[in-house]
Every structure is written in C-alpha cells, then in structure tokens.
Coordinates of C-alpha atoms in Angstrom, one line a residue:
M12 CA -19.0 -24.6 -17.7
R13 CA -15.9 -26.8 -18.0
R14 CA -13.7 -27.7 -15.1
L15 CA -10.2 -29.1 -15.0
S16 CA -9.7 -32.5 -13.5
G17 CA -6.9 -34.8 -12.3
L18 CA -3.8 -34.4 -10.1
G19 CA -2.3 -31.6 -12.2
V20 CA -5.3 -29.3 -11.8
H21 CA -3.2 -26.5 -10.3
A22 CA 0.0 -27.1 -12.2
P23 CA -0.6 -24.3 -14.8
F24 CA -1.0 -21.7 -12.1
V25 CA 2.1 -23.0 -10.3
F26 CA 4.1 -22.6 -13.5
C27 CA 2.9 -19.0 -13.9
L28 CA 3.7 -18.3 -10.3
I29 CA 7.2 -19.6 -10.7
A30 CA 7.7 -17.4 -13.8
A31 CA 6.5 -14.3 -11.9
F32 CA 8.8 -15.2 -8.9
I33 CA 11.8 -15.6 -11.2
A34 CA 11.2 -12.1 -12.6
A35 CA 10.8 -10.7 -9.1
Q36 CA 14.1 -12.3 -8.0
H37 CA 15.9 -11.2 -11.1
W38 CA 15.1 -7.5 -10.5
T39 CA 15.3 -7.3 -6.7
G40 CA 17.6 -10.1 -5.6
G41 CA 20.8 -8.0 -5.7
L42 CA 19.4 -4.8 -4.3
D43 CA 20.1 -3.5 -0.8
W44 CA 18.0 -0.2 -0.7
P45 CA 14.3 0.4 -1.5
C46 CA 13.2 2.2 -4.7
E47 CA 11.1 5.1 -3.5
E48 CA 10.1 7.4 -0.6
D49 CA 7.2 5.3 0.8
F50 CA 9.7 2.6 1.9
Y51 CA 12.0 5.0 3.7
R52 CA 8.9 6.3 5.7
D53 CA 8.0 2.6 6.4
M54 CA 11.5 1.9 7.5
G55 CA 10.9 4.5 10.2
F56 CA 7.9 2.7 11.5
A57 CA 9.7 -0.7 11.5
Q58 CA 12.8 0.8 13.2
T59 CA 10.6 2.2 16.0
I60 CA 9.2 -1.4 16.6
L61 CA 12.8 -2.7 16.5
D62 CA 13.7 -0.2 19.2
G63 CA 10.9 -1.5 21.4
R64 CA 8.8 1.6 21.1
Y65 CA 5.7 0.4 19.3
G66 CA 2.9 2.9 19.7
E67 CA 5.1 6.0 19.1
D68 CA 4.9 8.2 16.0
P69 CA 8.4 7.6 14.5
F70 CA 8.5 11.2 13.1
Y71 CA 7.0 13.6 15.7
L72 CA 8.2 13.6 19.3
G73 CA 5.4 12.7 21.7
G74 CA 3.1 11.5 19.0
T75 CA 1.5 8.0 18.7
V76 CA 1.3 5.5 15.9
W77 CA -1.1 6.4 13.0
Y78 CA -0.3 4.0 10.2
N79 CA -1.5 0.3 10.0
P80 CA 1.4 -1.6 11.6
L81 CA 1.3 -5.2 10.4
V82 CA 3.8 -4.9 7.5
H83 CA 6.2 -2.8 9.6
A84 CA 6.0 -5.3 12.4
L85 CA 6.6 -8.2 10.0
V86 CA 9.7 -6.5 8.6
A87 CA 10.9 -5.7 12.1
L88 CA 10.5 -9.4 13.1
L89 CA 12.4 -10.6 10.0
T90 CA 15.1 -8.1 10.7
F91 CA 15.4 -9.3 14.3
V92 CA 15.4 -13.0 13.4
T93 CA 17.7 -12.9 10.4
G94 CA 20.1 -10.1 11.5
A95 CA 19.9 -8.6 8.1
P96 CA 19.8 -4.8 7.8
L97 CA 16.3 -3.3 7.8
E98 CA 16.7 -1.8 4.3
V99 CA 17.7 -5.2 2.9
V100 CA 14.7 -6.9 4.4
Y101 CA 12.4 -4.2 3.0
T102 CA 14.0 -4.6 -0.5
R103 CA 14.2 -8.4 -0.8
A104 CA 11.6 -9.9 1.5
G105 CA 8.6 -8.7 -0.7
A106 CA 9.3 -11.2 -3.4
Y107 CA 8.7 -14.0 -0.9
L108 CA 6.0 -12.5 1.4
N109 CA 3.9 -11.2 -1.5
L110 CA 3.6 -14.7 -3.0
G111 CA 0.6 -15.1 -0.7
V112 CA -1.3 -12.5 -2.8
P113 CA -1.5 -14.4 -6.1
I114 CA -1.9 -17.7 -4.2
T115 CA -4.9 -16.5 -2.2
F116 CA -6.4 -14.7 -5.2
Y117 CA -6.2 -17.9 -7.3
L118 CA -7.7 -20.1 -4.5
L119 CA -10.6 -17.5 -4.1
A120 CA -11.2 -17.5 -7.9
V121 CA -11.3 -21.3 -8.0
R122 CA -13.6 -21.3 -4.9
L123 CA -16.0 -18.8 -6.5
F124 CA -16.0 -19.7 -10.2
G125 CA -14.2 -23.0 -10.8
N126 CA -10.8 -24.3 -11.9
V127 CA -10.8 -22.9 -15.5
A128 CA -12.1 -19.5 -14.4
G129 CA -9.6 -19.5 -11.6
L130 CA -6.7 -20.3 -13.9
F131 CA -7.5 -17.6 -16.5
A132 CA -8.2 -15.1 -13.7
A133 CA -4.8 -15.8 -12.2
V134 CA -3.1 -15.4 -15.6
G135 CA -4.9 -12.1 -16.0
F136 CA -4.0 -11.1 -12.5
L137 CA -0.3 -11.8 -12.9
F138 CA 0.5 -10.7 -16.5
L139 CA -2.4 -8.9 -18.3
G140 CA -2.5 -5.6 -16.4
D141 CA -1.0 -2.2 -17.1
H142 CA 2.6 -2.6 -16.0
S143 CA 3.8 0.8 -17.1
H144 CA 3.2 2.2 -13.6
V145 CA 3.9 0.9 -10.1
S146 CA 1.4 -1.8 -9.2
Y147 CA -0.2 0.0 -6.3
V148 CA -1.5 2.7 -8.6
N149 CA -3.7 0.8 -11.0
N150 CA -2.8 -2.8 -11.2
A151 CA -3.6 -5.6 -8.8
T152 CA -0.9 -8.2 -9.4
Y153 CA 2.1 -9.9 -7.8
S154 CA 4.8 -7.4 -6.9
P155 CA 8.2 -8.0 -5.2
W156 CA 7.8 -4.7 -3.3
L157 CA 6.4 -4.5 0.2
W158 CA 4.0 -1.7 -0.1
P159 CA 1.5 -2.4 2.7
D160 CA -1.5 -2.3 0.3
N161 CA 0.2 -4.9 -2.0
L162 CA 0.7 -7.4 0.8
A163 CA -2.7 -6.6 2.3
Q164 CA -4.5 -7.8 -0.8
G165 CA -3.7 -11.4 0.1
L166 CA -5.3 -11.0 3.5
F167 CA -8.5 -9.7 1.9
Y168 CA -8.6 -12.7 -0.5
A169 CA -8.0 -15.0 2.5
T170 CA -10.8 -13.4 4.4
M171 CA -13.2 -14.0 1.5
I172 CA -12.1 -17.6 1.3
A173 CA -12.8 -18.0 5.1
F174 CA -16.2 -16.3 4.6
T175 CA -17.2 -18.6 1.7
S176 CA -16.1 -21.6 3.9
M177 CA -18.4 -20.4 6.6
S178 CA -21.2 -19.9 4.2
S179 CA -20.8 -23.5 2.9
A180 CA -21.2 -25.0 6.4
P181 CA -24.7 -25.7 7.7
V182 CA -26.3 -22.9 9.7
G183 CA -25.8 -23.3 13.5
T184 CA -23.1 -26.0 13.3
R185 CA -19.8 -25.9 15.2
V186 CA -17.8 -25.9 11.9
R187 CA -19.7 -22.7 10.8
K188 CA -19.0 -21.0 14.1
V189 CA -15.3 -21.8 13.8
W190 CA -15.2 -20.4 10.3
A191 CA -17.0 -17.3 11.5
A192 CA -14.3 -16.7 14.1
G193 CA -11.7 -17.3 11.5
T194 CA -13.3 -14.8 9.1
G195 CA -13.4 -12.2 11.9
A196 CA -9.8 -12.8 12.8
L197 CA -8.6 -12.6 9.2
L198 CA -10.6 -9.4 8.7
G199 CA -8.9 -7.9 11.7
V200 CA -5.4 -8.9 10.5
A201 CA -6.3 -7.4 7.1
A202 CA -7.2 -4.1 8.8
L203 CA -3.9 -4.2 10.7
A204 CA -2.2 -4.3 7.3
H205 CA -4.1 -1.6 5.5
A206 CA -7.4 0.3 5.8
A207 CA -8.7 -0.6 2.3
P208 CA -9.0 -4.4 2.7
G209 CA -10.4 -4.0 6.2
T210 CA -13.0 -1.5 5.0
L211 CA -13.9 -3.4 1.8
G212 CA -14.0 -6.8 3.6
A213 CA -16.3 -5.5 6.4
I214 CA -18.7 -4.0 3.8
V215 CA -18.8 -7.2 1.7
I216 CA -19.4 -9.5 4.7
A217 CA -22.0 -7.2 6.3
A218 CA -23.9 -6.8 3.1
V219 CA -24.1 -10.5 2.3
L220 CA -25.1 -11.4 5.9
L221 CA -27.7 -8.7 6.1
F222 CA -29.1 -9.8 2.8
R223 CA -29.4 -13.4 4.1
A224 CA -30.9 -12.2 7.3
T225 CA -33.5 -10.1 5.4
K226 CA -34.3 -13.0 3.2
A227 CA -34.8 -15.3 6.2
H228 CA -37.0 -12.7 7.8
L229 CA -39.2 -12.4 4.7
E230 CA -39.5 -16.2 4.6
S231 CA -40.4 -16.4 8.3
R232 CA -37.3 -18.3 9.2
S233 CA -36.7 -16.6 12.5
G234 CA -34.1 -19.1 13.7
E235 CA -31.9 -18.6 10.7
L236 CA -32.4 -14.8 11.0
R237 CA -31.0 -14.9 14.5
Y238 CA -28.0 -17.0 13.4
H239 CA -27.0 -14.6 10.6
L240 CA -27.2 -11.6 12.9
A241 CA -25.2 -13.4 15.5
E242 CA -22.6 -14.3 12.9
L243 CA -22.3 -10.7 11.9
V244 CA -21.8 -9.6 15.5
A245 CA -19.3 -12.4 16.1
I246 CA -17.3 -11.5 13.1
A247 CA -17.3 -7.8 14.0
L248 CA -16.2 -8.4 17.6
T249 CA -13.5 -10.9 16.6
S250 CA -12.1 -8.5 13.9
M251 CA -12.1 -5.6 16.4
A252 CA -10.3 -7.7 19.0
T253 CA -7.7 -8.8 16.4
S254 CA -7.1 -5.3 15.2
S255 CA -7.1 -3.8 18.7
P256 CA -3.3 -3.2 18.9
F257 CA -3.9 -0.5 16.3
L258 CA -7.6 0.3 16.7
I259 CA -7.1 1.7 20.2
Y260 CA -4.8 4.4 18.8
I261 CA -7.1 5.2 16.0
V262 CA -10.1 5.6 18.3
G263 CA -8.1 8.0 20.4
H264 CA -7.0 10.0 17.3
A265 CA -10.6 10.1 16.0
L266 CA -11.7 11.8 19.3
E267 CA -9.0 14.4 18.8
G268 CA -10.0 15.1 15.1
I269 CA -8.1 15.3 11.9
H270 CA -5.8 18.3 11.3
N271 CA -4.0 17.2 8.2
W272 CA -6.0 15.6 5.4
D273 CA -3.1 15.2 2.9
P274 CA -2.2 11.6 3.7
M275 CA -5.7 10.5 2.8
T276 CA -6.4 13.0 -0.1
W277 CA -3.1 12.5 -1.9
E278 CA -3.5 10.5 -5.1
P279 CA -1.3 9.7 -8.2
E280 CA -1.7 12.1 -11.0
L281 CA -2.7 9.2 -13.3
L282 CA -5.9 8.7 -11.2
M283 CA -7.0 12.3 -10.7
W284 CA -10.5 13.1 -11.8
T285 CA -9.2 15.5 -14.4
H286 CA -7.6 12.5 -16.2
L287 CA -10.9 10.6 -16.4
P288 CA -10.9 10.6 -20.3
E289 CA -7.5 9.0 -20.4
L290 CA -8.4 6.5 -17.7
L291 CA -11.5 5.4 -19.7
R292 CA -9.5 5.1 -22.9
A293 CA -7.0 2.9 -21.1
Q294 CA -9.8 0.4 -20.5
L295 CA -9.9 -0.3 -24.2
A296 CA -7.5 -3.3 -23.7
L297 CA -7.9 -7.1 -23.8
K298 CA -8.5 -7.7 -20.1
P299 CA -11.0 -4.9 -19.3
I300 CA -13.1 -5.7 -22.5
V301 CA -13.2 -9.4 -21.8
A302 CA -13.9 -8.7 -18.1
L303 CA -16.9 -6.6 -19.1
I304 CA -18.2 -9.6 -21.0
G305 CA -17.6 -11.7 -17.9
G306 CA -19.6 -9.2 -15.8
V307 CA -22.5 -9.3 -18.2
L308 CA -22.4 -13.1 -18.0
L309 CA -22.7 -13.0 -14.2
V310 CA -25.7 -10.5 -14.5
R311 CA -27.8 -12.1 -17.2
T312 CA -30.6 -14.4 -16.3
R313 CA -30.9 -16.4 -19.5
D314 CA -28.2 -19.1 -20.1
R315 CA -26.7 -18.1 -16.8
F316 CA -23.1 -18.9 -15.9
E317 CA -23.3 -20.9 -12.7
P318 CA -20.5 -20.2 -10.2
T319 CA -19.2 -23.0 -8.1
H320 CA -20.1 -21.3 -4.9
P321 CA -23.6 -19.9 -4.1
S322 CA -22.1 -16.8 -2.5
A323 CA -20.0 -15.9 -5.6
R324 CA -22.5 -13.5 -7.1
P325 CA -23.3 -11.4 -4.0
I326 CA -19.6 -11.3 -3.0
F327 CA -18.5 -10.2 -6.5
F328 CA -21.2 -7.5 -7.0
V329 CA -20.9 -6.0 -3.5
W330 CA -17.2 -6.0 -4.0
V331 CA -17.4 -4.2 -7.3
G332 CA -20.2 -1.9 -6.2
T333 CA -18.3 -0.8 -3.1
T334 CA -15.1 0.0 -4.9
I335 CA -16.9 1.9 -7.6
A336 CA -18.8 3.9 -5.0
F337 CA -15.6 4.8 -3.1
I338 CA -13.9 5.8 -6.3
T339 CA -16.8 7.9 -7.4
Y340 CA -17.1 9.7 -4.0
N341 CA -13.4 10.3 -3.8
D342 CA -13.4 11.8 -7.3
L343 CA -16.3 14.1 -6.4
A344 CA -14.4 15.1 -3.2
H345 CA -11.3 16.0 -5.2
A346 CA -13.4 17.9 -7.7
A347 CA -15.0 19.9 -4.8
M348 CA -11.6 20.7 -3.5
D349 CA -10.2 21.8 -6.8
T350 CA -13.3 23.7 -7.9
W351 CA -14.8 25.2 -4.7
R352 CA -12.0 24.7 -2.2
E353 CA -14.3 22.6 -0.1
T354 CA -12.9 19.8 2.0
W355 CA -14.9 16.6 1.9
P356 CA -13.6 13.8 4.2
I357 CA -11.6 11.1 2.4
L358 CA -10.6 8.3 4.7
V359 CA -8.9 5.9 2.2
G360 CA -7.2 7.0 -1.0
N361 CA -8.7 6.4 -4.4
W362 CA -5.9 4.2 -5.8
H363 CA -6.5 1.6 -3.1
F364 CA -10.0 0.9 -4.4
V365 CA -8.8 1.0 -8.0
L366 CA -6.5 -1.8 -6.9
Y367 CA -9.4 -4.0 -5.8
T368 CA -11.5 -3.0 -8.8
K369 CA -8.7 -4.3 -11.0
A370 CA -8.6 -7.6 -8.9
A371 CA -12.4 -8.0 -9.6
E372 CA -11.7 -7.3 -13.2
S373 CA -9.3 -10.3 -13.3
L374 CA -12.1 -12.5 -11.7
A375 CA -14.6 -11.4 -14.4
F376 CA -11.9 -12.0 -17.1
G377 CA -11.6 -15.6 -15.8
V378 CA -15.4 -16.0 -15.9
A379 CA -15.6 -14.9 -19.6
A380 CA -12.6 -17.2 -20.5
S381 CA -14.2 -20.1 -18.7
V382 CA -17.5 -19.7 -20.6
A383 CA -15.7 -19.4 -23.9
W384 CA -13.7 -22.5 -23.2
G385 CA -16.8 -24.4 -22.2
R386 CA -18.1 -23.9 -25.7
V387 CA -15.1 -25.7 -27.2
K388 CA -16.2 -29.2 -28.1
L389 CA -13.3 -31.4 -26.8
S390 CA -13.1 -34.5 -24.7
R391 CA -12.3 -34.2 -21.0
E392 CA -8.7 -35.3 -21.6
L393 CA -8.1 -33.0 -24.5
S394 CA -9.9 -30.1 -22.8
D395 CA -7.6 -30.4 -19.8
R396 CA -4.5 -30.5 -22.0
W397 CA -5.5 -27.6 -24.3
V398 CA -6.6 -25.3 -21.5
W399 CA -3.0 -25.6 -20.2
V400 CA -1.8 -24.5 -23.7
A401 CA -4.3 -21.6 -24.0
A402 CA -3.4 -20.3 -20.5
G403 CA 0.3 -20.8 -21.2
V404 CA 0.2 -18.9 -24.5
L405 CA -1.7 -16.1 -22.9
A406 CA 0.9 -15.8 -20.1
L407 CA 3.8 -16.1 -22.5
V408 CA 2.6 -13.3 -24.8
H409 CA 2.2 -10.9 -21.9
Y410 CA 5.2 -12.0 -19.8
P411 CA 7.6 -9.5 -21.5
S412 CA 5.5 -6.5 -20.5
Y413 CA 5.5 -7.9 -16.9
W414 CA 9.2 -8.5 -16.9
N415 CA 10.0 -5.0 -18.2
G416 CA 7.3 -3.2 -16.2
Q417 CA 7.8 -0.3 -13.7
D418 CA 7.5 -2.6 -10.7
L419 CA 10.4 -4.7 -11.8
K420 CA 12.8 -3.2 -14.3
G421 CA 11.8 0.4 -13.5
N422 CA 12.0 0.1 -9.8
H423 CA 15.3 -1.7 -10.1
A424 CA 16.8 1.3 -11.7
D425 CA 15.3 3.7 -9.1
A426 CA 16.6 1.5 -6.2
S427 CA 20.1 1.4 -7.8
W428 CA 20.0 5.2 -8.0
W429 CA 19.1 5.7 -4.4
S430 CA 21.9 3.3 -3.2
S431 CA 24.4 5.5 -5.0
R432 CA 23.3 8.7 -3.1
E433 CA 24.2 10.1 0.2
V434 CA 21.1 8.5 1.8
P435 CA 22.7 5.2 2.9
T436 CA 25.7 6.9 4.5
L437 CA 23.5 9.4 6.4
I438 CA 21.2 6.6 7.6
R439 CA 24.1 4.6 8.9
W440 CA 25.5 7.6 10.8
I441 CA 22.2 8.6 12.3
R442 CA 21.5 5.1 13.4
G443 CA 24.8 4.7 15.1
N444 CA 25.2 8.1 16.7
T445 CA 21.7 9.3 17.8
H446 CA 18.8 8.3 20.0
P447 CA 15.3 7.6 18.8
D448 CA 14.0 10.7 20.7
D449 CA 16.5 13.0 18.9
V450 CA 14.8 15.7 16.8
F451 CA 16.3 16.9 13.5
L452 CA 15.9 20.2 11.6
S453 CA 16.4 19.3 8.0
S454 CA 15.0 19.6 4.5
E455 CA 11.7 17.8 3.9
R456 CA 13.6 15.4 1.7
Q457 CA 16.0 14.4 4.4
A458 CA 13.2 14.3 6.9
V459 CA 11.7 11.4 4.9
F460 CA 14.7 9.6 3.3
T461 CA 17.3 9.7 6.1
V462 CA 15.9 11.0 9.4
G463 CA 12.5 9.4 9.0
A464 CA 14.0 6.1 7.8
T465 CA 15.9 5.7 11.1
G466 CA 12.9 6.4 13.3
R467 CA 14.3 9.7 14.5
K468 CA 12.1 12.7 14.8
S469 CA 11.8 15.9 12.7
V470 CA 10.4 19.3 13.3
V471 CA 8.1 18.9 10.3
L472 CA 7.5 16.5 7.5
P473 CA 5.9 16.9 4.1
T474 CA 2.1 16.9 4.7
S475 CA 1.5 13.7 2.7
F476 CA 3.9 11.8 4.9
A477 CA 3.0 13.2 8.3
T478 CA 0.4 12.2 10.8
P479 CA -3.2 13.3 10.1
Y480 CA -3.7 14.1 13.8
V481 CA -1.1 16.9 14.3
P482 CA -1.5 20.4 12.8
H483 CA 1.1 21.1 10.1
Q484 CA 1.2 24.8 9.9
P485 CA 2.7 25.7 13.4
R486 CA 5.5 23.3 12.8
A487 CA 6.2 24.6 9.3
E488 CA 6.2 28.2 10.6
A489 CA 8.6 27.2 13.4
K490 CA 10.9 25.6 10.9
L491 CA 11.0 28.7 8.7
E492 CA 11.8 30.9 11.7
M493 CA 14.6 28.5 12.9
I494 CA 16.2 28.5 9.5
A495 CA 16.0 32.2 9.1
R496 CA 17.7 32.7 12.5
I497 CA 20.4 30.0 11.8
E498 CA 21.3 31.7 8.5
T499 CA 21.3 35.3 9.8
G500 CA 22.5 34.7 13.3
E501 CA 19.8 37.0 14.7
G502 CA 17.8 36.3 17.8
V503 CA 19.9 33.5 19.3
E504 CA 17.8 33.4 22.5
R505 CA 14.6 33.0 20.5
L506 CA 16.4 30.2 18.5
R507 CA 17.2 28.4 21.7
E508 CA 13.6 28.7 22.8
L509 CA 12.4 27.1 19.5
F510 CA 15.0 24.4 19.8
A511 CA 13.8 23.6 23.3
E512 CA 10.1 23.8 22.3
Y513 CA 10.5 21.2 19.5
G514 CA 13.4 19.2 21.2
V515 CA 15.8 19.9 18.3
R516 CA 19.2 18.3 18.8
F517 CA 20.6 18.0 15.3
V518 CA 20.6 20.3 12.2
I519 CA 21.3 19.0 8.6
L520 CA 22.8 21.5 6.2
E521 CA 23.0 20.6 2.5
P522 CA 23.8 22.6 -0.7
W523 CA 21.1 23.8 -3.1
S524 CA 21.3 25.5 -6.4
E525 CA 18.4 27.8 -5.5
K526 CA 16.2 28.4 -2.5
P527 CA 13.7 25.6 -2.8
R528 CA 10.1 25.8 -1.7
P529 CA 9.5 25.1 1.1
F530 CA 12.5 27.0 2.5
E531 CA 15.5 24.8 3.4
L532 CA 18.7 25.4 5.3
T533 CA 21.8 26.2 3.2
S534 CA 24.2 27.8 5.7
V535 CA 25.0 28.3 9.3
H536 CA 26.0 31.8 10.5
P537 CA 29.6 31.9 11.9
S538 CA 28.3 33.6 15.1
L539 CA 26.4 30.4 16.1
S540 CA 29.6 28.4 16.9
S541 CA 28.6 28.4 20.6
L542 CA 25.2 26.9 19.8
L543 CA 25.9 24.5 16.9
R544 CA 28.9 22.3 16.5
P545 CA 29.8 20.1 13.5
R546 CA 29.4 16.4 14.0
F547 CA 29.5 14.8 10.6
S548 CA 30.1 15.8 6.9
M549 CA 30.3 14.1 3.6
E550 CA 30.5 15.0 -0.1
R551 CA 27.5 14.5 -2.3
S552 CA 28.7 13.7 -5.7
T553 CA 25.6 14.7 -7.7
G554 CA 22.5 16.6 -7.1
F555 CA 20.0 15.9 -9.9
L556 CA 17.2 13.6 -9.0
K557 CA 16.8 10.6 -11.5
G558 CA 18.0 12.6 -14.5
L559 CA 15.9 15.7 -13.8
G560 CA 17.6 19.0 -14.8
P561 CA 17.8 22.2 -12.7
D562 CA 14.6 23.6 -14.4
A563 CA 12.4 20.8 -13.0
P564 CA 9.4 21.9 -10.9
C565 CA 10.4 22.7 -7.3
S566 CA 8.3 20.4 -5.1
W567 CA 9.4 18.2 -2.2
E568 CA 9.1 15.0 -4.3
R569 CA 11.6 16.4 -6.9
V570 CA 13.5 18.6 -4.5
G571 CA 16.6 16.6 -5.4
C572 CA 16.8 18.6 -8.7
Q573 CA 17.8 21.6 -6.7
A574 CA 20.0 19.7 -4.3
T575 CA 23.4 20.1 -5.9
A576 CA 26.7 18.3 -5.4
G577 CA 28.7 19.5 -2.4
R578 CA 29.1 19.0 1.3
V579 CA 26.3 17.7 3.5
E580 CA 26.8 18.5 7.1
I581 CA 25.2 17.6 10.4
Y582 CA 25.4 20.0 13.4
E583 CA 24.6 19.2 17.0
V584 CA 22.9 21.7 19.2
I585 CA 25.1 22.6 22.2
P586 CA 23.0 22.5 25.4

C-alpha cells in the first residue's frame, strides 16, 4: 500500500473541498429563503429557541420538544449573534457549517486506511455519488443545505476519530481515559443533532469494545477485560450526560407511548421496498462497483490490504453491518404495513442509514483505489505527483454532475420559487403581530410553511411533520368540524367551544380550485362577523406548485396545485 508524503500531503483534498465550496456558494449565496418544507418546520424549532422557550413543541400548544435540537439551536445562536433573519441563516449558513462533514470524513478515512485511500475516498464522497436527488435521500456528500442529518454526519465521523484515538493509546493510561471521555461527549453531541449518528455510533463503539473485552476474557487478561468494560460504561454515561438536554424529554415521551408513527415511517419514494429492483440497478455505477472490490479486499485473508489503524476493519464492518441490518428491517416493516396492515416499530427512517451506507461505500472506494495505485511502479516522488493528477482528473470528470445536481442547481430553483410566493409575506406578518402561544386554524400547507415556520401553534399538522407523541385523529376531526361550522355558520356556540378547547386565535382562509383532501377552509360565513374579524389580507399571484397543473394528485405535499391565485386572508377570533 502506497502513502503520500511531504508537506503537501493534504493539498489535493483541500483543492477538492474548495471546488465543492465554490459550487455551494454559487447556488446558495444569493438566496434568502429555504428550498423545501423541512426547513420551514425547522425554522419553527429555531424560532422557539430564539423566543427563549426551548423545551416546547413549536407546533402544538402545551407540547414538549420532540426533534433533536442541536442544529436548531445552532441556527438560533447564529441568528442572535449576527442579527440576520432566521430564514437567511438557514439558507446560507449550511455552506460553511457543513464543511465539517467532508473534513471529518477525510480525516477519518486517512486515519483508518492511509493518505491515498483517504484522498480517493474523499473524491468519491464529494463528487462520485448520485446527484440527481437531494443528498439526504441516497448520497453522503457535502451539501450547502442544513438538513440535520447532513450536518450530523460530521459529528459521527468526529466520534469515530476520537474512538480510534482512544484505541491507539495504551490501556489504562490517562490519555486513553481522556479520549474515552471525548468519545462519549462527541457521541452525545451527535445524538443531539440526529438519532441516526447517535444510534450507529453507539452500536459501533459498543460492538468493538465488547469484542475486545471478550477477546481479553478468552485470553485470561482480566485486567484488560475490566478496562474495556469500564470504557464502555464511561462512554455511555458521558454521552447520556451530553445529550441530556434532549434525552430527558425523549424518556418522558417514551413513557407516554407513540401515537403517530408517520414521522419515523415516512420515506422517499425512491427508497421504498417496492423500488428495490431500481435501487439495485442504480448500483451498477463506478463508485459502487469499485467499492465492492474494496470491501472484498478488506475481507480477504490472502494478500491482505493492511489498514493504517488496527481498529479499521472492526469499525468498518460493524458500521456496514449495522446500516444494512437497519435498512433490511425497515424494508420488512414497510412491506408488513403495505401487505398485512401491520405496524412494526421504526425508530429511525430508512434513508438515514442509506446515507451512512453510502459513506462507507466511499471508504471502500478509497481502499480499492489505494490498492490499485500501490501496484503502479513509480518512484516515491513520481507517485506523489501522479496520485494528485489521478485524483484531480477523477474529480474534474464528475464535478459537472455535482455542480448541476439537485442539491445545488435544483434546490436553487426551488428556493427561488418559494421566495416569490405568499410565504415570506405571511411569515413576516405572523412574526410581527402574534404571540408564540397563538394557535392558528389553517390549511396543512400553511401550518408547515408559514404558521409552523414562525413557531406559532396549529390545530393539526400533516402527520409526517407532527410530534409522534400526540394522537392525530382527534385534532384532525376537530379541524374538520371547525371548518364546516365556519363555512356554514351553524352551531356558533359549539364553534366557540372548539376554539377554546384548542386555543384558536387566528384563522387563515385561502382560495382553492377544488376542495382538497384533507378538507381546507375556503370561506367564512357572513353571520360570523361577531366571532371572526379580518386582520390581514394579500393577493396570491399564482397557485400552481412548481409547475404542477390542476390535475396533479391531491396530497398535502402538492396541495399548492389546488391553491389558486386570489386573496389570502387572516381572521382573528373575537373573545
């Protein structure tokens, strides 16, 4: 195996990172509003922290936090320090904050498998994936968008770096104890960012340490056995202490039980088990094929590839085995739901583990490239020079697909579209004229994109965006009853009771070309002038969502195709 040498050992990676950052800045630098619904939900969490109300559910009055808060807190802090609008920070900060993802990935790859493998792994990570979809679906890479699972990748890689540093130190030394504490702290921070890296990191660390403890026991090294078990306990306790600002809420929720599985069971259509043949065919590409060779090289016993760190193999194989196990189980759970209407518990969505499988794929790609390069008969000086050229050519060939991918060019178009809608105007009005405890009755679309983005409360949200710990059906039924009574003017006293029960203070009315499903409010009966008074109105210039026509399927994600041009109005409930 050949390794790079000299002062410029990391220069090729730095050049690739700069190229990726230039692309990110080009496509997000001039944007002020995020590109899709997840960010508007996340803005609600960040706004709640800005309002000094951490611990509350931003969307349901009286609820508590249920989503990993680190990224929301980080955005809230940047907003507070810079004075920039929350939406601008969410749109532009990711290009900078997410630089930690490829940097930590590269450092981990170098630590595990050497400089050449690390360089080619980083090139594969940055540029050789499938860029036709948003990155969080099926491509671990550098993205300028602050999806929590994107940023959380870097914390997982940093945790693995700390764990390998601990493993390199002599057993029982002070240095090893410090690295054990650091590993636990980073694991806890990763869990604060997203469930997937916390879960995966915990399993990898526990499996490796238990393997070492078992080996020490079989070899009658009782002292070392105790050390490994103590390290496992120390890492677990440190990680729980670090993640406690969120963990205390999750423990409380777990005792109450899960009433809404949709936030965990939702998955992109691309990754549904029914699309397995297409997914397998998509692996017939350069990086997956070369990565498969790299995996074989790590497994084989003859002419073995020797990693640069003794923990490289166990970390890699536990990592890959865990992600594949979760993906397999989740697919079986979805098949059971689709075929037999049985609900199997899914705690972390499938695509999050696909993300880490793809990251491991980049590592294996680097291993195969390193072995291939080691067979080239060149002097040390020529080898260092030409490995730069090989990595540069590989990056250059695939750079256009990265530049024009959905994360960059595609999301730029989507973000530009949202900034031209009524959403920014409504968000500004709601922020300036309402209180965080105010509850809105609105369409599901407005509940996410405008009401939710301001950290104000709604009667009901789409199930995939609502807390798992509050029953959805009673709220949905109450909304239907409220809308029916508002439009017909019948049962005013019952309407007042419902408003009081759910704390409704504002009602949003918007025009629709047809009654969408679920039922949305299109008019206010004239007899309700003593109950509802107009507070705000604006003209919506267009109603079609991202070019979809009026015959598009009627679902909440595409509900804009039925939301026509016309007047959007906000009414206030008169006490």
